[in-house]
Structure formats: C-alpha cells, structure tokens
C-alpha cells in the first residue's frame, strides 16, 4: 500500500496556522494527533503534547521515561521531556521563547488541560484549531482510499459470512462476536458491530442483547473493521428465512432512498441536499416520521467525522469526501430497515464496495 | 454484590457545587459521567450532557432519537431532547431559566464543546468541576471494594495461569492474547495487558512485539481486568526457567522496595512518602537511576486516577484510597523487574490480593 505522507500533513497545518496568525498549535494525543504524527494513543494524566509552530519544526512534550517510545511511535525527533516531579505545563511554557499571542488547541483537548495551559499563558488567546485538521482529514487522498476500500471490503465480506453461518437460537451477543471475528480475520484489525433481531432492529444505536434468532427473524448488522486505523461503516438488513410482504415493501423504499442519495451526492452539492433526496423518497412513501436520524456522516479515522449529511449543513461536498449513505425506516415494536453504504465523492458519488444484499429466501 | 448508590453520589456532588457557588455542573459522557449516572459510553459529535443544579433534580440533554436508550442506560428520567437539525447548545441554553454566573465543566470536556458553550453563555465564568467527582471517586466504599477485589483476583489468577501455559517460541503478542483470555474467562469482562520478554522488559509502557519466549527468558506481565468497570492493575515479573543470580539480586531489591512502600502507606501519610520509602531502598542498593517512574497511582474506574504516589504530592492518604505499589528497576538492553500490587488504605495499607509470585525454577 502507498505510504502515508505525515510530513506533508504537518506542513499543510503549518501553512494554515501561519495564514490564521496562530503562534502555536498544541495537539494532545487524539485522532488528530495520530493523523498528523502517526502515533495513535490516548492522553493519560501525564501530559504529552505535539507543538506546531509557524516558523520552526514540530516538537513534542513528553514524560522523560516515554521519550524512547515516542521516538518509535510518532514522527517526532525533537522531544522535550519532563520529569515525574516537574510540572509539565511549566516545562512547556519555558520551552517557548517568543511571545505567543494566540494558541490553537486541538478540539478534543480536555477542559482541565486548557485550564492548566491558560494558567501558564494568562494573556494568550486560545482558539479551536481542530477544525484545520478536520478539514484536511475530510479530503482523502489515494493512499487513504486504498485503506478505506480494504476496510469496506473486509467489512462487507464479514457481514455476509456472518449471515451465512449464524444459527437459529443464537443471541444477538453471540452473532456480534461472530461478525467481529469474521471481519477481523479478514482485516487483521479490530472491528465494532451492532447486531439486532426483529423488533430490536427498530432502535437505532441499540445494544446487542440476549435476544435469540428465530426462523424468519429480521437481522440488522451495522459493522466496521479498520485498515491502518481507517474505518468502514456498513449496515445490512436481512431476513433469516423468508421475508414478509411488509418487510419487502419497506425494504424497497429504503433501497430507493439509498440510491436517490447516491445519485445526488457529488462535488459541489450542499451536503444537506443528499439527506433531502433520501428523505423525500421515504416521506412520499408515507414513512417520513419513521426516518428518525440524518442520512449520514463522513468516515475515515473516525466512524463519525466531517462532512455530516444533515439538514442545515449547506457546505458543498468536495472530491475526496467519503460519507455514509444510510437511510432507515424504524417501525417501533415491529422492525427497522437500514441500508448503509460508504460513498466516495469523485466527481460523482461512488460506493466503496458493492455486494449482493438480498440474502433472504 | 452490593448495589452502587448513584443517587447518593449525585447528591454529594450537588452539595459540593452548592458549597462552591456553582449554578450548573455540566458533565458530558466520560468516566465521571458513568460514575454519577451509570452509563459508560463516549461522547460522539452529538451532544449528550448531564446537568446537576444546586436546587433541582438532574437533567440530561440528548439527541431525540437516543432518548429511549438514555433512559435505559443512565439514571436520568428527565431528558431534554434536540432534533438532528437543531443546535444542541442552544437547546441547552434555552432550557435554563435562571441566570448562571458560574458553570463547572467535567474535566475531560473537549475544548470545542467548551468553546460552543462559552458562545451560549458569554458572561458566565467556567471552572473545572471534575475535581469534585475525582475527590469522591478516590474514596472507595464497600460496594466498590467488593468489585475491586474481584478484579484483582481475576487478574492475578489470569497472570499466574498464563505463566503456567505459555510455551517456548510464543511471541509477546501471543502471550498477550493468552493473558487477556485467561483474565476475561474469569471476570467475564475485558482486560488489558503488557507482556515483555527479556530486554524488552526494561522499557516501561512498551508495546508487545513479535519477540519470542526462550528458555530462561525473563517475562514481565502487567495486566488488569475489570469488575463492573472497576480496574485491577498488577505486574508480575518472572522467569521462564531458571533465574540468574543477577535477576534474583535485583528482584529481591524491588521486592523489598514494594514491601517498604506497603509498610509506609496508611491513613494520614503524605502520598509522596510512600514513593520515598520504596525509592530509598532502591537508591541504597545503588540502582536509583534505574527506577525511572513514580511509585504508583490511584486505581478504580480508571487505571490511573487520584491519589498519585509521586514526589510533590503532599496530600495525605485517606481510608478508602486504593493505589498501586509498583517499584521497578530497568537495566537498559538487559532486563527490567517490576512488582506491582494494588493497595487499599484501611487504617494501614493492605494488598487487595496476595499470591505466590516466585514461579521460576
């Protein structure tokens, strides 16, 4: 696979902060940190913080005993360390010689980290710099698309395999483990999933339960595995046996809505229009009030990221955006149908992976 | 097991904010949210926020389509909802009738959430409220101790079983999966682990690699499983075969340091004194520069939490604190020895679990 060019990413952010008159961009461990500096890990109570300057190379603040690990796991050569009994915020403050009028913080920076930084830089204005990274992340290049296609393939195959091997009497929780196992055996990376049977499928974001699979049960699997941290997010709704007339009727409406969204999604179109396209189909069929969530969201290093495909988001889609197309109809206490694809904007919208979804008798 | 009393926790925080003249405490999904309101999940891009008032019952802000799930997974009856095309921060603002002079935020609240809240409450002072919850969390009651003892038992047994069944030629990564499986089969909950062989054991916080187990290899396993979200954190350093004289010499120094810390740890003692007790043993033996990290940290719903057992923390330990006691000596490119116990302060310090650690020939 094509290598990820971290230096290019970091350089683009440096240009952004220069342009916006930001003197220092502080990035604590987070998805954005991993995107810029390769290392994906969580911030613990010990401060680790990447620093991007307009006119200097990036530096990292890290605990002294973590220096070696940081040099292996991240792109930083220049690591400023602090000892266990030092105040890392003071160390950070003292490492900076120039006056800083404006500091940008990564958007997920914990509030208490901000409070401690503010104490060190009382006169400095703090702004949200996460948006610059998110903007960059929302446009995928070829190296990223390669990873996302692989993740989508492993996910769709894992779901289809699962529908093939699950058995009557198995619970949602058991089926969840099967789909995670199937996806991971293909991708060699972890995976997440939601599995819902029958009336449970009518609850978006519900948790798998001990509910058991029966003959002719409706099965909704919403799942994703990763490829080098890039996510897929695919939902298949199927029937374990024979599909009822009511299911087929609703299924075909959702299918049509999913296709209408795909046909609308392209460069230059306001994101909300893609939602409207699907919603119009469902509303015209009389099920508008059962489509209770937005049409979709961007996808990449996070399962939910920019661009959001929702009423109110008038930002035009651009080439390189990847978003989900996931209309649904949820009839409370009966069943729900959701069909979810991952769509790449490349002039027009195109599905990252296609496969046969009609798996019932 | 004894039930957790969430109402009592919430009431104690209500008292704290009243005492500190805070008009509103906002708590987004986080460990502290789970501690107060039972539901453990992450904050997504859709705002979910618990609100504690000095003179009213707690309320939750959540997306409309998540209301049912929230009422199942959290302690909230009163849920204020927002629609997909609404600004949840405006909904939150409009739900509050009284003037708010001071808002406390949970400490992990993302910076961009703070920025959006500040836009809605431009005249309001924002303070860090996480400390009130952390203070409460640092003192475990009987119901919590029951869970922590169980987690510690499952962890120590899982590690000992692993040392019993690993085989020559297996990699650190393979051994890691074994220890996670062993712990989880006992606890029915997930577990984390670090497994390091030979010279890798000299890198604290290193990641498991493909390095293989050999005859007489040194094996360091640092692991923990949970019991209803409460963590254990135990390290065993052992030898897969015969222990060398050098290993035994260093092991006995670390053992002595671990015991010295335990003997020092009790109600009323400044936390840093416990670190000093262990460090003095190691320094006297001439290995001071190889003990590169603090002695330990509090343990509970997080693997690292208050109280930190580190130079500079002069806060006295109190009954109900649980902290790790984990001195180590790390000889670069050779090997490391760490012995880690979980210690409860109950007048004097007591180990949550004891077991035979000398598993070499």
XYZ file of C-alpha atoms in Angstrom:
722
model
C 0.000 0.000 0.000
C 1.056 3.596 -0.629
C 2.783 5.164 2.361
C 1.074 7.939 4.306
C 2.985 11.224 3.978
C 2.951 12.634 7.511
C 5.362 15.434 6.706
C 3.005 16.773 4.058
C 0.093 16.766 6.515
C 2.097 18.595 9.148
C 3.296 21.122 6.557
C -0.272 21.851 5.443
C -1.287 22.545 9.041
C 1.751 24.782 9.473
C 0.560 26.799 6.441
C -2.936 27.008 7.925
C -1.762 28.387 11.259
C 0.578 30.854 9.577
C -2.338 32.067 7.452
C -4.526 32.424 10.564
C -1.867 34.189 12.669
C -1.644 31.426 15.232
C 1.696 31.359 17.066
C 1.472 27.834 18.388
C -0.798 24.860 17.771
C -0.908 22.375 20.654
C -2.116 18.869 19.861
C -2.564 16.347 22.661
C -2.935 12.614 21.848
C -6.124 12.139 19.875
C -7.244 11.049 16.430
C -5.936 14.337 15.052
C -2.580 13.700 16.741
C -2.390 10.262 15.085
C -3.327 11.767 11.732
C -0.502 14.303 11.949
C 2.161 12.408 13.885
C 1.413 8.690 13.223
C 1.036 7.592 16.873
C -2.473 6.614 17.919
C -2.855 6.504 21.695
C -4.946 8.219 24.356
C -3.887 11.070 26.554
C -3.283 9.830 30.077
C -2.852 12.056 33.116
C 0.771 12.576 32.019
C 0.963 15.429 29.531
C 2.072 14.551 26.014
C 1.641 17.379 23.539
C 2.688 17.993 19.943
C 3.600 21.566 19.052
C 3.411 23.035 15.547
C 4.933 26.474 15.012
C 4.658 28.798 12.014
C 8.438 29.021 11.619
C 10.036 26.024 13.275
C 9.979 22.241 13.122
C 7.386 20.416 15.237
C 8.336 19.441 18.781
C 6.862 17.072 21.318
C 6.484 17.450 25.083
C 6.544 14.051 26.817
C 7.439 12.385 30.108
C 11.135 11.635 30.296
C 10.642 7.865 30.590
C 8.444 7.822 27.467
C 10.951 9.567 25.184
C 12.197 6.398 23.504
C 8.677 5.073 22.913
C 7.604 8.431 21.471
C 10.506 8.475 19.032
C 9.489 4.995 17.849
C 5.728 5.523 17.701
C 5.493 9.087 16.418
C 7.149 11.238 13.768
C 8.894 13.475 16.327
C 12.677 13.614 16.532
C 12.747 16.603 18.817
C 11.252 15.600 22.178
C 11.295 17.950 25.171
C 10.971 15.868 28.321
C 9.704 16.451 31.839
C 10.452 14.503 34.991
C 7.809 12.831 37.167
C 8.075 15.556 39.824
C 8.028 18.501 37.393
C 5.000 20.471 36.222
C 4.818 19.618 32.502
C 2.879 22.806 31.789
C 5.744 24.862 33.179
C 8.201 22.850 31.099
C 6.107 23.569 28.022
C 5.873 27.255 28.893
C 9.601 27.566 29.467
C 10.450 25.821 26.197
C 8.913 28.685 24.215
C 10.989 31.792 23.814
C 8.840 34.023 21.641
C 5.732 35.871 22.763
C 2.602 33.926 21.903
C -0.492 35.989 21.255
C -2.670 33.145 20.018
C -2.590 29.444 20.785
C -4.769 26.955 18.933
C -5.819 23.793 20.753
C -6.820 20.503 19.191
C -10.594 20.201 19.544
C -10.683 17.229 21.913
C -8.187 18.750 24.364
C -9.647 18.113 27.834
C -11.007 21.168 29.620
C -8.630 20.707 32.554
C -5.633 20.725 30.196
C -6.913 24.011 28.807
C -7.283 25.410 32.344
C -3.678 24.459 33.180
C -2.364 25.923 29.924
C -4.302 29.123 30.482
C -2.590 29.461 33.855
C 0.809 29.378 32.082
C -0.297 31.717 29.281
C -2.727 34.099 31.025
C -2.520 36.814 28.349
C -2.818 34.479 25.381
C -5.958 33.990 23.317
C -6.960 30.334 22.909
C -8.807 29.230 19.786
C -10.019 25.919 18.420
C -7.502 24.599 15.899
C -9.100 21.194 15.465
C -11.112 22.454 12.520
C -7.991 22.844 10.366
C -7.080 19.208 10.867
C -10.662 18.019 10.392
C -10.894 19.971 7.145
C -7.753 18.270 5.881
C -8.937 14.860 7.094
C -12.260 15.180 5.275
C -10.483 15.027 1.904
C -8.969 11.600 1.344
C -6.039 11.036 -0.995
C -5.175 7.841 -2.872
C -3.215 6.294 -0.013
C -6.206 6.798 2.293
C -8.714 5.500 -0.263
C -6.731 2.301 -0.629
C -7.092 1.704 3.106
C -10.765 2.635 3.160
C -11.618 0.327 0.270
C -9.882 -2.544 2.010
C -11.727 -1.833 5.269
C -15.055 -1.720 3.385
C -14.329 -4.995 1.604
C -13.384 -6.805 4.810
C -16.493 -5.404 6.489
C -18.991 -6.362 3.789
C -17.493 -9.854 3.480
C -17.505 -10.272 7.246
C -21.195 -9.340 7.425
C -22.174 -11.607 4.524
C -20.204 -14.523 6.023
C -21.928 -13.967 9.345
C -25.393 -14.057 7.786
C -24.315 -17.320 6.216
C -23.180 -19.042 9.407
C -25.445 -17.773 12.197
C -27.903 -20.331 13.507
C -31.371 -20.361 14.985
C -31.209 -19.931 18.773
C -28.040 -17.811 18.758
C -28.276 -14.477 20.561
C -27.510 -11.004 19.271
C -24.427 -11.017 21.514
C -23.214 -14.300 20.010
C -23.831 -13.016 16.493
C -21.929 -9.841 17.388
C -18.856 -11.888 18.324
C -19.162 -13.836 15.078
C -19.260 -10.734 12.914
C -16.330 -9.163 14.768
C -14.363 -12.373 14.344
C -15.235 -12.670 10.660
C -14.234 -9.091 9.891
C -11.031 -9.235 11.920
C -9.905 -12.491 10.368
C -10.041 -10.685 7.016
C -8.557 -7.359 8.087
C -6.262 -8.403 10.955
C -7.542 -5.350 12.791
C -10.284 -4.914 15.370
C -13.883 -4.281 14.455
C -17.074 -2.993 16.038
C -20.628 -4.078 15.332
C -24.275 -3.724 16.281
C -26.486 -6.772 15.776
C -30.247 -6.534 16.265
C -33.004 -9.072 15.706
C -36.677 -8.400 14.945
C -38.220 -5.559 16.994
C -34.782 -4.594 18.353
C -33.819 -3.506 14.835
C -36.282 -0.634 15.284
C -33.939 1.029 17.836
C -31.045 2.843 16.103
C -27.846 2.625 18.206
C -29.335 -0.066 20.464
C -27.055 -2.552 22.164
C -26.952 -6.268 21.355
C -28.911 -8.338 23.861
C -29.555 -11.976 24.681
C -32.495 -11.981 22.273
C -32.405 -15.080 20.091
C -32.525 -15.634 16.368
C -35.665 -17.380 15.161
C -36.840 -18.671 11.816
C -37.749 -15.682 9.592
C -36.185 -13.195 12.038
C -35.159 -9.839 10.686
C -31.421 -9.327 11.213
C -29.786 -5.922 11.172
C -25.975 -5.835 11.227
C -24.204 -2.476 11.349
C -20.464 -3.042 11.445
C -16.999 -1.899 10.527
C -13.431 -3.024 10.716
C -10.396 -0.871 10.024
C -7.396 -0.802 7.746
C -4.500 1.052 9.374
C -6.968 3.000 11.528
C -9.314 3.882 8.619
C -12.876 2.744 9.280
C -15.638 1.205 7.249
C -19.268 1.525 8.342
C -21.772 -0.706 6.565
C -25.274 -1.836 7.514
C -27.045 -4.821 6.064
C -30.663 -5.610 6.953
C -31.681 -9.117 6.017
C -34.067 -11.917 6.935
C -33.117 -15.288 8.396
C -35.510 -17.236 6.223
C -38.469 -15.858 4.345
C -39.113 -12.142 4.060
C -42.646 -10.902 4.764
C -44.534 -8.737 2.301
C -44.372 -5.811 4.747
C -40.586 -6.166 5.105
C -40.097 -6.269 1.342
C -42.245 -3.205 0.841
C -40.327 -1.175 3.398
C -37.009 -2.571 2.202
C -37.624 -1.404 -1.334
C -38.447 2.131 -0.123
C -35.197 2.292 1.864
C -33.308 0.881 -1.102
C -34.751 3.578 -3.325
C -33.877 6.264 -0.771
C -30.306 4.976 -0.541
C -29.996 5.096 -4.348
C -31.541 8.579 -4.554
C -28.944 9.857 -2.073
C -26.120 8.245 -4.044
C -27.396 9.789 -7.279
C -27.486 13.237 -5.638
C -24.116 13.057 -3.912
C -21.405 14.769 -5.931
C -18.820 17.552 -5.932
C -20.379 20.975 -5.330
C -23.736 19.764 -3.946
C -24.661 21.100 -0.477
C -24.382 18.169 1.958
C -27.972 18.598 3.167
C -29.325 18.022 -0.354
C -28.153 14.407 -0.160
C -30.202 13.973 3.021
C -33.207 15.624 1.367
C -33.009 13.290 -1.648
C -33.348 10.181 0.509
C -35.863 11.762 2.881
C -38.142 12.816 0.039
C -38.416 9.213 -1.155
C -39.310 7.990 2.333
C -41.711 10.866 3.005
C -43.525 10.325 -0.290
C -43.982 6.664 0.635
C -45.628 7.836 3.882
C -42.884 6.722 6.283
C -41.283 10.133 6.912
C -41.786 10.076 10.662
C -40.002 6.703 10.916
C -36.755 8.011 9.404
C -35.568 9.471 12.688
C -31.925 10.295 12.014
C -29.770 12.158 9.496
C -28.783 10.450 6.254
C -25.133 10.010 7.084
C -21.745 11.276 8.181
C -18.198 11.465 6.960
C -15.983 8.467 7.523
C -12.242 7.982 7.896
C -10.082 7.774 11.016
C -13.329 8.179 12.947
C -16.628 6.448 12.308
C -18.272 9.855 12.512
C -16.438 12.850 11.087
C -16.911 15.664 8.554
C -18.884 16.055 6.328
C -22.187 15.465 8.119
C -25.055 14.739 5.730
C -27.783 16.502 7.658
C -30.323 19.275 7.236
C -28.568 22.558 7.952
C -25.185 21.562 6.527
C -25.040 23.707 3.413
C -21.309 23.149 2.814
C -20.718 21.774 -0.657
C -19.305 18.271 -0.943
C -15.828 18.102 -2.451
C -13.855 15.413 -4.215
C -12.184 13.138 -1.713
C -15.040 13.295 0.816
C -16.238 9.907 1.986
C -19.631 9.699 3.647
C -22.153 7.090 4.666
C -25.495 6.806 2.896
C -27.741 5.174 5.482
C -31.452 5.851 5.264
C -33.665 3.826 7.587
C -37.294 3.202 8.466
C -37.934 2.123 12.053
C -41.403 0.862 12.991
C -41.448 0.808 16.810
C -42.022 -2.632 18.373
C -42.017 -4.221 14.906
C -38.739 -3.900 12.996
C -36.373 -1.485 11.329
C -34.628 -1.484 7.969
C -31.400 0.411 7.370
C -29.239 0.144 4.271
C -25.832 1.713 4.646
C -23.115 2.232 2.066
C -19.862 4.145 2.196
C -19.733 6.664 -0.629
C -16.687 8.402 -2.093
C -17.116 11.713 -3.879
C -15.025 11.521 -7.011
C -16.836 13.931 -9.323
C -19.904 11.806 -8.781
C -20.639 9.617 -5.773
C -19.430 6.029 -5.936
C -19.865 3.157 -3.485
C -16.606 1.937 -1.939
C -17.831 -1.626 -2.213
C -20.872 -3.299 -3.760
C -22.156 -6.760 -2.921
C -25.329 -8.795 -3.037
C -27.509 -7.737 -0.087
C -30.692 -9.708 -0.842
C -29.825 -12.753 1.199
C -33.275 -13.956 2.232
C -35.232 -16.804 0.673
C -22.740 -7.826 45.138
C -23.871 -4.676 46.900
C -25.641 -2.237 44.598
C -23.987 1.058 43.696
C -25.945 4.013 45.075
C -25.940 6.505 42.200
C -28.396 8.838 43.867
C -26.060 9.274 46.826
C -23.153 10.112 44.513
C -25.178 12.682 42.637
C -26.427 14.189 45.891
C -22.876 14.561 47.209
C -21.870 16.425 44.058
C -24.945 18.617 44.375
C -23.770 19.538 47.891
C -20.287 20.291 46.573
C -21.486 22.672 43.882
C -23.861 24.411 46.280
C -20.952 24.883 48.693
C -18.791 26.278 45.872
C -21.471 28.614 44.479
C -21.671 26.853 41.140
C -25.008 27.336 39.367
C -24.715 24.466 36.954
C -22.408 21.486 36.560
C -22.253 20.097 33.017
C -20.989 16.549 32.616
C -20.511 15.104 29.133
C -20.069 11.318 28.664
C -16.870 10.252 30.394
C -15.740 8.103 33.299
C -17.089 10.743 35.681
C -20.436 10.643 33.852
C -20.583 6.855 34.280
C -19.664 7.187 37.946
C -22.517 9.601 38.577
C -25.159 8.409 36.114
C -24.355 4.686 35.493
C -23.964 4.873 31.686
C -20.439 4.335 30.380
C -20.070 5.487 26.781
C -18.024 8.025 24.849
C -19.114 11.426 23.710
C -19.718 11.416 19.980
C -20.184 14.508 17.846
C -23.817 14.580 19.028
C -24.034 16.447 22.328
C -25.128 14.434 25.356
C -24.734 16.301 28.630
C -25.784 15.673 32.217
C -26.736 18.752 34.242
C -26.578 18.973 38.034
C -28.163 22.019 39.676
C -27.917 23.210 43.282
C -31.708 23.241 43.700
C -33.265 20.955 41.138
C -33.145 17.328 40.039
C -30.509 16.329 37.454
C -31.454 16.564 33.777
C -29.942 15.191 30.614
C -29.584 16.796 27.177
C -29.592 14.155 24.414
C -30.468 13.675 20.762
C -34.148 12.961 20.324
C -33.607 9.518 18.806
C -31.408 8.490 21.735
C -33.938 9.348 24.455
C -35.133 5.786 24.996
C -31.603 4.395 25.135
C -30.566 7.094 27.606
C -33.455 6.279 29.915
C -32.389 2.633 29.885
C -28.634 3.136 30.211
C -28.438 6.068 32.604
C -30.132 7.184 35.818
C -31.908 10.112 34.138
C -35.700 10.244 33.990
C -35.817 13.835 32.802
C -34.301 14.019 29.303
C -34.395 17.223 27.243
C -34.041 16.307 23.582
C -32.789 18.043 20.458
C -33.528 17.251 16.836
C -30.870 16.426 14.235
C -31.176 19.873 12.631
C -31.158 21.836 15.892
C -28.166 23.358 17.678
C -27.961 21.319 20.910
C -26.072 24.122 22.639
C -28.975 26.482 22.011
C -31.404 23.858 23.281
C -29.307 23.538 26.433
C -29.158 27.323 26.846
C -32.894 27.734 26.389
C -33.694 25.005 28.892
C -32.191 27.076 31.695
C -34.322 29.838 33.106
C -32.200 31.258 35.890
C -29.111 33.404 35.473
C -25.942 31.353 35.634
C -22.894 33.130 36.955
C -20.655 30.075 37.180
C -20.684 26.827 35.232
C -18.475 23.907 36.172
C -17.364 21.542 33.408
C -16.316 17.941 33.796
C -12.544 17.824 33.382
C -12.408 15.814 30.151
C -14.938 18.022 28.339
C -13.468 18.588 24.860
C -12.171 22.075 24.196
C -14.543 22.581 21.255
C -17.538 21.766 23.478
C -16.299 24.435 25.890
C -15.955 26.922 23.016
C -19.549 26.259 21.903
C -20.876 26.520 25.453
C -18.992 29.759 26.008
C -20.732 31.167 22.919
C -24.112 30.444 24.561
C -23.028 31.737 27.977
C -20.653 34.604 27.125
C -20.869 36.275 30.537
C -20.554 33.105 32.567
C -17.405 32.022 34.370
C -16.334 28.451 33.543
C -14.468 26.401 36.131
C -13.195 22.848 36.335
C -15.699 20.730 38.266
C -14.034 17.399 37.550
C -12.047 17.652 40.757
C -15.160 17.263 42.914
C -16.013 13.975 41.234
C -12.415 12.765 41.312
C -12.206 13.531 45.025
C -15.318 11.457 45.641
C -14.077 8.672 43.379
C -10.761 8.426 45.217
C -12.521 7.121 48.332
C -13.979 3.673 47.735
C -16.877 2.327 49.745
C -17.686 -1.326 50.460
C -19.628 -1.868 47.233
C -16.651 -0.586 45.245
C -14.125 -2.621 47.241
C -16.052 -5.803 46.502
C -15.690 -5.108 42.776
C -12.028 -4.156 43.042
C -11.132 -7.276 44.999
C -12.832 -9.424 42.405
C -10.997 -7.643 39.569
C -7.669 -8.102 41.387
C -8.333 -11.808 41.979
C -9.260 -12.466 38.352
C -6.186 -10.532 37.236
C -3.664 -12.291 39.476
C -5.100 -15.721 38.599
C -5.102 -14.857 34.898
C -1.430 -13.869 35.042
C -0.397 -16.942 37.030
C -2.332 -19.235 34.658
C -0.630 -17.575 31.712
C 2.835 -18.128 33.149
C 1.825 -21.754 33.545
C 0.698 -22.333 29.967
C 2.923 -20.178 27.750
C 5.409 -22.099 25.641
C 8.875 -21.582 24.243
C 8.665 -19.923 20.813
C 5.481 -17.975 21.543
C 5.658 -14.224 20.947
C 4.841 -11.393 23.316
C 1.746 -10.719 21.204
C 0.603 -14.329 21.533
C 1.221 -14.292 25.277
C -0.730 -11.024 25.485
C -3.773 -12.696 23.930
C -3.431 -15.600 26.342
C -3.367 -13.395 29.412
C -6.329 -11.341 28.185
C -8.250 -14.549 27.513
C -7.347 -16.029 30.900
C -8.396 -12.925 32.812
C -11.607 -12.438 30.842
C -12.682 -16.044 31.234
C -12.546 -15.452 34.989
C -14.106 -11.987 35.085
C -16.393 -12.075 32.035
C -15.168 -8.554 31.315
C -12.449 -7.237 29.022
C -8.856 -6.892 30.095
C -5.708 -5.095 29.033
C -2.120 -6.285 29.335
C 1.508 -5.571 28.568
C 3.775 -8.571 28.022
C 7.524 -8.114 27.641
C 10.326 -10.649 27.322
C 13.990 -10.210 28.271
C 15.477 -6.820 27.248
C 12.012 -5.515 26.312
C 11.055 -5.680 29.990
C 13.457 -2.777 30.515
C 11.094 -0.412 28.655
C 8.188 0.669 30.894
C 4.969 1.112 28.843
C 6.494 -0.640 25.805
C 4.239 -2.459 23.376
C 4.213 -6.236 22.917
C 6.174 -7.327 19.859
C 6.863 -10.492 17.878
C 9.822 -11.231 20.157
C 9.794 -14.880 21.167
C 9.926 -16.642 24.500
C 13.109 -18.631 25.066
C 14.338 -20.953 27.791
C 15.206 -18.855 30.886
C 13.598 -15.715 29.407
C 12.518 -13.007 31.792
C 8.765 -12.418 31.460
C 7.085 -9.243 32.643
C 3.276 -9.206 32.619
C 1.445 -6.033 33.627
C -2.282 -6.594 33.338
C -5.751 -5.872 34.592
C -9.300 -6.923 34.035
C -12.382 -5.191 35.412
C -15.372 -5.934 37.569
C -18.294 -3.701 36.639
C -15.861 -1.106 35.258
C -13.520 -1.189 38.306
C -9.956 -1.981 37.317
C -7.158 -4.059 38.716
C -3.527 -3.337 37.800
C -0.987 -5.989 38.731
C 2.525 -6.679 37.471
C 4.372 -9.953 37.830
C 7.988 -10.346 36.726
C 9.055 -13.952 36.442
C 11.483 -16.231 34.648
C 10.564 -18.955 32.146
C 13.005 -21.481 33.548
C 15.964 -20.756 35.766
C 16.553 -17.328 37.278
C 20.056 -15.868 37.016
C 21.927 -14.608 40.049
C 21.698 -11.036 38.715
C 17.935 -11.317 38.275
C 17.471 -12.679 41.797
C 19.578 -9.906 43.271
C 17.601 -7.177 41.549
C 14.311 -8.950 42.208
C 14.919 -9.018 45.931
C 15.684 -5.269 45.972
C 12.419 -4.500 44.151
C 10.557 -6.858 46.475
C 11.978 -5.040 49.471
C 11.055 -1.668 47.964
C 7.487 -2.864 47.323
C 7.196 -4.023 50.941
C 8.698 -0.780 52.306
C 6.064 1.207 50.392
C 3.270 -1.006 51.708
C 4.535 -0.616 55.268
C 4.568 3.175 54.873
C 1.193 3.528 53.199
C -1.534 4.429 55.658
C -4.170 6.995 56.587
C -2.661 10.444 57.160
C 0.707 9.828 55.455
C 1.590 12.267 52.624
C 1.346 10.324 49.356
C 4.923 11.179 48.355
C 6.292 9.478 51.486
C 5.194 6.123 50.091
C 7.219 6.807 46.949
C 10.216 7.869 49.061
C 10.058 4.656 51.118
C 10.446 2.454 48.047
C 12.909 4.774 46.349
C 15.192 4.859 49.362
C 15.530 1.064 49.278
C 16.430 1.094 45.598
C 18.792 4.067 45.920
C 20.634 2.486 48.844
C 21.144 -0.643 46.753
C 22.773 1.559 44.081
C 20.020 1.270 41.459
C 18.351 4.667 41.998
C 18.846 5.870 38.447
C 17.117 2.758 37.086
C 13.853 3.425 38.957
C 12.611 5.883 36.341
C 8.949 6.373 37.253
C 6.783 7.262 40.245
C 5.846 4.564 42.742
C 2.195 4.357 41.795
C -1.205 5.848 41.171
C -4.763 5.562 42.381
C -6.933 2.879 40.869
C -10.669 2.496 40.344
C -12.833 3.282 37.336
C -9.603 4.370 35.649
C -6.280 2.582 35.681
C -4.682 5.882 36.629
C -6.547 8.210 38.962
C -6.095 10.029 42.287
C -4.129 9.689 44.527
C -0.825 9.781 42.633
C 2.060 8.355 44.647
C 4.743 10.701 43.428
C 7.248 13.226 44.748
C 5.426 16.527 45.157
C 2.073 15.064 46.174
C 1.913 16.039 49.827
C -1.814 15.256 50.191
C -2.365 12.781 52.999
C -3.727 9.361 52.122
C -7.181 8.638 53.484
C -9.113 5.483 54.261
C -10.761 4.153 51.142
C -7.921 5.186 48.805
C -6.661 2.415 46.566
C -3.268 2.834 44.938
C -0.716 0.739 43.123
C 2.634 -0.060 44.681
C 4.896 -0.693 41.705
C 8.597 -0.072 42.124
C 10.828 -1.163 39.260
C 14.464 -1.410 38.227
C 15.101 -1.217 34.496
C 18.575 -2.039 33.178
C 18.608 -0.822 29.552
C 19.222 -3.531 26.934
C 19.256 -6.179 29.679
C 16.012 -6.573 31.595
C 13.589 -4.892 33.975
C 11.872 -6.036 37.135
C 8.615 -4.503 38.322
C 6.477 -5.817 41.172
C 3.046 -4.275 41.343
C 0.337 -4.677 43.944
C -2.952 -2.895 44.469
C -3.119 -1.459 47.958
C -6.183 -0.359 49.916
C -5.798 2.166 52.709
C -7.843 0.891 55.599
C -6.068 2.414 58.591
C -2.967 0.635 57.361
C -2.218 -0.389 53.799
C -3.382 -3.839 52.749
C -2.914 -5.726 49.497
C -6.156 -6.418 47.626
C -4.864 -9.850 46.715
C -1.796 -11.886 47.614
C -0.449 -14.852 45.666
C 2.766 -16.759 45.094
C 4.889 -14.748 42.661
C 8.102 -16.788 42.696
C 7.268 -19.014 39.782
C 10.730 -19.753 38.412
C 12.754 -22.903 38.941
